[in-house]
GROMACS .gro file of C-alpha atoms in nm:
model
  247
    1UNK     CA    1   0.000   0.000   0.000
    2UNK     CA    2   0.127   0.347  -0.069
    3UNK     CA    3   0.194   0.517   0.220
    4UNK     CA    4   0.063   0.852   0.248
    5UNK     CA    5   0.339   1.172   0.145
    6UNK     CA    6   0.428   1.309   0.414
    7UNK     CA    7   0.419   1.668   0.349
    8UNK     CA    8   0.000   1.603   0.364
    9UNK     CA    9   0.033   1.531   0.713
   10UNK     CA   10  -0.014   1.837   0.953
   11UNK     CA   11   0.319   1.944   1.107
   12UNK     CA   12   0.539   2.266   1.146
   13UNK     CA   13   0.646   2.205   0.770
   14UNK     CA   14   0.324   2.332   0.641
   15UNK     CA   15   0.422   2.734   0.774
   16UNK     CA   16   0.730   2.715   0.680
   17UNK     CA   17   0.616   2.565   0.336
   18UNK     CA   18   0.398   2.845   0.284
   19UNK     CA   19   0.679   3.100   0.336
   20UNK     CA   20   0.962   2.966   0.096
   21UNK     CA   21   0.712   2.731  -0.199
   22UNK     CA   22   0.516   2.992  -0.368
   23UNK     CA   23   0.795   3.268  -0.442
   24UNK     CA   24   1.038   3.013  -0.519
   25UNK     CA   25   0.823   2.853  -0.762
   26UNK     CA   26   0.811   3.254  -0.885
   27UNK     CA   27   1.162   3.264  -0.923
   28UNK     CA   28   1.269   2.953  -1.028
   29UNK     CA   29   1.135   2.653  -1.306
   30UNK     CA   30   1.320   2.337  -1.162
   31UNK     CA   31   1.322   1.979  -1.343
   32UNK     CA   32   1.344   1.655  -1.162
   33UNK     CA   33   1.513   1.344  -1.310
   34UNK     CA   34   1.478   1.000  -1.209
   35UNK     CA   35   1.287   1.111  -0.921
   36UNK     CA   36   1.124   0.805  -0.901
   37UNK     CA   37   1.478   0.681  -0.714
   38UNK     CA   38   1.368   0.875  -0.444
   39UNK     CA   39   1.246   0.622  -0.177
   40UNK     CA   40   0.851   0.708  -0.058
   41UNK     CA   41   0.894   0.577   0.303
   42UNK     CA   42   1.185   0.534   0.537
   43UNK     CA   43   1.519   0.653   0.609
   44UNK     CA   44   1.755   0.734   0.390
   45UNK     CA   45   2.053   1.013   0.351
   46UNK     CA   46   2.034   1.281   0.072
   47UNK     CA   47   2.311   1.396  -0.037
   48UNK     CA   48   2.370   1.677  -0.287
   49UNK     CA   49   2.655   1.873  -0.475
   50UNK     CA   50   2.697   2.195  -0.296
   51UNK     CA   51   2.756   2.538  -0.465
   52UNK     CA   52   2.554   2.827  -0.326
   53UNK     CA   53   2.439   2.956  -0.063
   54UNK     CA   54   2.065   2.888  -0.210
   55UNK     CA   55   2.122   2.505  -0.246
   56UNK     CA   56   1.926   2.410   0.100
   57UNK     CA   57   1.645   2.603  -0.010
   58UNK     CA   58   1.631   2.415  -0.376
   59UNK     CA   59   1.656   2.067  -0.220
   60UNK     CA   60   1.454   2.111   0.070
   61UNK     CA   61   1.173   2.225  -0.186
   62UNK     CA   62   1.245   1.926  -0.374
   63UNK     CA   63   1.248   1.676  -0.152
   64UNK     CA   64   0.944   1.845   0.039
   65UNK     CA   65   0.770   1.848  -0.378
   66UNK     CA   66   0.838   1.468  -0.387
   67UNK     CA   67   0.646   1.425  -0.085
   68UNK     CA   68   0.874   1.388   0.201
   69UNK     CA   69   0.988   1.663   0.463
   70UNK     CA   70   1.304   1.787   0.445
   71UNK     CA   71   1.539   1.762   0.766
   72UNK     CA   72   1.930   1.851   0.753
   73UNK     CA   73   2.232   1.850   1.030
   74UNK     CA   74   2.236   2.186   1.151
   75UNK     CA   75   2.468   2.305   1.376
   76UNK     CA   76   2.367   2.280   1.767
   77UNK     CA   77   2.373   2.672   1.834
   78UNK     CA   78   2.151   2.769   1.627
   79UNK     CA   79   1.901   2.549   1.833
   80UNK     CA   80   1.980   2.837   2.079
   81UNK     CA   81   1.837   3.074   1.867
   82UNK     CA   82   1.481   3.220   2.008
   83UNK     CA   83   1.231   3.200   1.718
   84UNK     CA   84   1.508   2.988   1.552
   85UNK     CA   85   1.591   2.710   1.781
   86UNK     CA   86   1.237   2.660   1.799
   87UNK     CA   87   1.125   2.611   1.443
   88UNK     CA   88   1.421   2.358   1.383
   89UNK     CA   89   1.301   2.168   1.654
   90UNK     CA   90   0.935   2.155   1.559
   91UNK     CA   91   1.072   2.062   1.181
   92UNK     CA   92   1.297   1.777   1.322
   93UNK     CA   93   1.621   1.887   1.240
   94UNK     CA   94   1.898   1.717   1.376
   95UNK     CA   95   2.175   1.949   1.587
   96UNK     CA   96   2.527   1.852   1.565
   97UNK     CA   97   2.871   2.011   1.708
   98UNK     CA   98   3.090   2.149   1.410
   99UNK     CA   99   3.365   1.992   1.663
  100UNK     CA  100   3.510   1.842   1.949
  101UNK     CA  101   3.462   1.520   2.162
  102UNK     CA  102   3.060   1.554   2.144
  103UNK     CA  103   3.049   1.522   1.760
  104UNK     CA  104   3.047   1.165   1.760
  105UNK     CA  105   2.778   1.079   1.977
  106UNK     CA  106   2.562   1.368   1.828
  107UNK     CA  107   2.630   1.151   1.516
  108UNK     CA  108   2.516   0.815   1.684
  109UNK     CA  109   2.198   0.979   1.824
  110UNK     CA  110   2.121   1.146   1.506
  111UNK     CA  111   2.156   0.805   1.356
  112UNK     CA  112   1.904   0.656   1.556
  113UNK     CA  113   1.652   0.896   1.548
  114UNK     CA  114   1.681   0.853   1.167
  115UNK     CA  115   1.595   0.499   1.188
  116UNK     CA  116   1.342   0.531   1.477
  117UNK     CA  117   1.163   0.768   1.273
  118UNK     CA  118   1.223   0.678   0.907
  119UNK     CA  119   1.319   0.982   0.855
  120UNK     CA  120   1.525   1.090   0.535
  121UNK     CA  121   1.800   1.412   0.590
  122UNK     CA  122   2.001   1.590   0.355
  123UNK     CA  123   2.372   1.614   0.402
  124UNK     CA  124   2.634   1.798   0.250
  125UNK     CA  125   2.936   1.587   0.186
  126UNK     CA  126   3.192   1.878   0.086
  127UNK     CA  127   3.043   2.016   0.390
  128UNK     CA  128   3.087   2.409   0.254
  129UNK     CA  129   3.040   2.537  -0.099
  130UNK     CA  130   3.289   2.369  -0.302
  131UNK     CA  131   3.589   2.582  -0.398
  132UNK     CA  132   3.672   2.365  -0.708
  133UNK     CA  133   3.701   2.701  -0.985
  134UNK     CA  134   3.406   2.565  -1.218
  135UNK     CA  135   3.224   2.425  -0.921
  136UNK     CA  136   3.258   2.060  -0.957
  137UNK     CA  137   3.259   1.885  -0.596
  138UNK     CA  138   3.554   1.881  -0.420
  139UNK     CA  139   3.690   1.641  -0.165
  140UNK     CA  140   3.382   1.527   0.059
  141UNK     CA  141   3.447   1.482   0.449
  142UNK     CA  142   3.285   1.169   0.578
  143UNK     CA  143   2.934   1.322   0.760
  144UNK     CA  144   2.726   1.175   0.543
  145UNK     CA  145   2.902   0.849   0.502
  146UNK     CA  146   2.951   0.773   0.873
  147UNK     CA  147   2.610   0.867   0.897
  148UNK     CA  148   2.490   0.574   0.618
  149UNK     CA  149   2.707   0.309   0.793
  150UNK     CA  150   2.656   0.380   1.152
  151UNK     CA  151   2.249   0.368   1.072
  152UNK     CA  152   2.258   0.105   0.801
  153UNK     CA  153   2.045   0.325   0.559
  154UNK     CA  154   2.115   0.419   0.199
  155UNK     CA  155   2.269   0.689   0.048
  156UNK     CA  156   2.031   0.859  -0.243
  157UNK     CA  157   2.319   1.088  -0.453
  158UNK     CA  158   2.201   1.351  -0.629
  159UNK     CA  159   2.309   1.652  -0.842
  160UNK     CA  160   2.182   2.017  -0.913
  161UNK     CA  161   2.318   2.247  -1.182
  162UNK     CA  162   2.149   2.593  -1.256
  163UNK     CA  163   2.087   2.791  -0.894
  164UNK     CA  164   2.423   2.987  -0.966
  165UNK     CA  165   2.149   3.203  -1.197
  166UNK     CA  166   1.952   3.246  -0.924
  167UNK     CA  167   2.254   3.321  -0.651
  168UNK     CA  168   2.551   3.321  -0.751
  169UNK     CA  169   2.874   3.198  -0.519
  170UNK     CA  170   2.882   3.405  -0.214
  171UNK     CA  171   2.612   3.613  -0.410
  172UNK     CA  172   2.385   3.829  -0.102
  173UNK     CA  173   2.182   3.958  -0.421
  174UNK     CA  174   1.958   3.656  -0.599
  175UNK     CA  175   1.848   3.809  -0.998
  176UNK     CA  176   1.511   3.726  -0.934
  177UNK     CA  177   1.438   3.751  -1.301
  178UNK     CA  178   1.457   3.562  -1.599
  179UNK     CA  179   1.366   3.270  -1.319
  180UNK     CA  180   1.659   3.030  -1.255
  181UNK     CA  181   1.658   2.702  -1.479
  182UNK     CA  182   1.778   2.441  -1.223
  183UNK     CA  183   1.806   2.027  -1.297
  184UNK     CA  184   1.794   1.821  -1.026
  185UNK     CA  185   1.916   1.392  -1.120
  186UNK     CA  186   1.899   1.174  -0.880
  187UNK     CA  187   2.091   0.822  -0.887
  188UNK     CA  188   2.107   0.480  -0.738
  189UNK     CA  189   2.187   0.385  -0.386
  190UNK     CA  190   2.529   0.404  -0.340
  191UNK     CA  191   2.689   0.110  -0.288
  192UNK     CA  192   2.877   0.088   0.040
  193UNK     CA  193   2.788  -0.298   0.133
  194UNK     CA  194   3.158  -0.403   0.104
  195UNK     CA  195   3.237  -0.197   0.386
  196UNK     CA  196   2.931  -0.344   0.583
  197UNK     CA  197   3.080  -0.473   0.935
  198UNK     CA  198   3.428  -0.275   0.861
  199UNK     CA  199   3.555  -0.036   1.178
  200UNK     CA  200   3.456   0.281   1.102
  201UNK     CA  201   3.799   0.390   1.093
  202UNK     CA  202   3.991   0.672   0.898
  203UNK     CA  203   4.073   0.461   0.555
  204UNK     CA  204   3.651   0.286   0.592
  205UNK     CA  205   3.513   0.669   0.592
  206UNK     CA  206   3.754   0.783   0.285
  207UNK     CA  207   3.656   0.462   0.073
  208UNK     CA  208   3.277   0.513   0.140
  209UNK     CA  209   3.303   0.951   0.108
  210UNK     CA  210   3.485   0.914  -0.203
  211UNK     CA  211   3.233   0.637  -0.337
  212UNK     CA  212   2.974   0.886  -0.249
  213UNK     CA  213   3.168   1.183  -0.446
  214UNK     CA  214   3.231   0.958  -0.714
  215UNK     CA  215   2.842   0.904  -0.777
  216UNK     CA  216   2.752   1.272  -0.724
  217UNK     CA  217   2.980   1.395  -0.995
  218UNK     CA  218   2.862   1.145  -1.223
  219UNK     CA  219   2.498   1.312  -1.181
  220UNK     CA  220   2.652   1.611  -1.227
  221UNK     CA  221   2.842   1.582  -1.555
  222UNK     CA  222   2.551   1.421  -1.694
  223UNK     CA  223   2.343   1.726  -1.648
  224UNK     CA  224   2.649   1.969  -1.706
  225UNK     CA  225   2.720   1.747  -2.030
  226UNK     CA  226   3.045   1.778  -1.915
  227UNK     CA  227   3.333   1.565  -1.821
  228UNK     CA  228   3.504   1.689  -1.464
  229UNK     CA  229   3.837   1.704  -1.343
  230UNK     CA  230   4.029   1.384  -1.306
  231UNK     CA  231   4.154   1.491  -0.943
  232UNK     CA  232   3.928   1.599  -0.713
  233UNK     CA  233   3.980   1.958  -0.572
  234UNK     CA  234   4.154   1.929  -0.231
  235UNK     CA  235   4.127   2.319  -0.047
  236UNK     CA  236   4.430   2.223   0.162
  237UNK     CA  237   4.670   2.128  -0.117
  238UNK     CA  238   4.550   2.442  -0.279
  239UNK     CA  239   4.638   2.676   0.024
  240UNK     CA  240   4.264   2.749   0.128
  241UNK     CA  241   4.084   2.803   0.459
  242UNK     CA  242   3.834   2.502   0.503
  243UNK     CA  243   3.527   2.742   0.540
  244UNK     CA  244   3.439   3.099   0.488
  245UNK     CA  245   3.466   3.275   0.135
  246UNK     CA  246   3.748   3.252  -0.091
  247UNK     CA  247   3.748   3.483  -0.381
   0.00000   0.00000   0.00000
């Protein structure tokens, strides 16, 4: 039986839906493909190519379009946020430290409460906007893969390429108008069962983020019709801060 989307099921998501759908759809004209590898039900990790600064809006609105509600790992202060800490509790996103010894058991609860709940969340593997020149992904850090193989659920890859036109790189002005073409593919699980039962150790996370790269930038040269770099951009070899802008 098809179980019922979940974005018609009262919750906090319908406000916030209200606020961001309508002038998005104003200012944007987005195309899925392959969707249908999007599971309906259950738990499962999303995770995206990241460029702008717009990108959580576009994939929340997807995955919130293909009927399931959107949840992503957000840092823990901004849960102590009034007004702010408050709506990302009531939407189910998951708080976790950027750092220190309390990261990895956020990790293991968040990985839980995934299952528990069947809950799907997005997650960034660069972790910041990539800094690769033409914006193909760069090295991925292992968030969303220790996340998959801690929980035991899949990892959906997926790929957008247009939302530069609507904000570009470290943009703080979006051009509003013509609206923003943006493609959004999807692919297969990625396959990480080989490293089922493995200690999650330094070399396990780098085989299963780079597997998870690997697939993303496949999605994204097919929409780019493009072929990408044969190394993948590594900020530190290039002589670049981790986070913050860069150009």
């Amino acid at each position: 039986m098809r179980r019922k989307p979940e974005k018609t099921t009262p919750s906090a998501f319908w406000p916030v839906a209200s606020l961001v759908v309508p002038p998005l759809r104003l200012v944007t004209r987005i195309r899925l493909l392959d969707e249908d590898k999007v599971p309906e039900t259950g738990a499962f990790v999303l995770a995206p190519n990241h460029y702008t600064e717009v990108d959580p809006i576009v994939m929340g609105y997807v995955l919130w379009r293909l009927g399931r509600a959107p949840r992503f790992l957000t840092k823990a202060s901004l849960f102590k946020v009034p007004v702010v800490g408050a709506v990302l509790r009531a939407t189910g996103q998951i708080p976790v430290e950027r750092g220190g010894s309390a990261r990895g058991g956020v990790t293991l609860a968040a990985a839980g409460k995934l299952v528990e709940e069947g809950r799907p969340v997005i997650v960034y593997p660069e972790g910041s906007l990539t800094r690769e020149p033409a914006m193909w992904p760069m090295r991925g850090k292992s968030g969303a893969a220790r996340l998959a193989l801690e929980s035991g659920v899949p990892v959906i890859p997926a790929a957008h390429w247009g939302a530069q036109d609507l904000l570009p790189r470290y943009g703080k002005k979006p051009r509003l108008f013509p609206p923003a073409r943006i493609a959004v593919k999807f692919g297969d699980p990625v396959d990480l069962s080989h490293l089922a039962g493995r200690p999650l150790d330094a070399a396990t996370l780098a085989e299963a983020t780079e597997a998870i790269m690997a697939a993303i930038t496949r999605l994204l040269e097919d929409l780019r019709g493009e072929r990408a770099p044969v190394e993948r951009w590594d900020p530190k070899k290039q002589g670049q801060t981790e986070t913050g802008r860069f150009d």
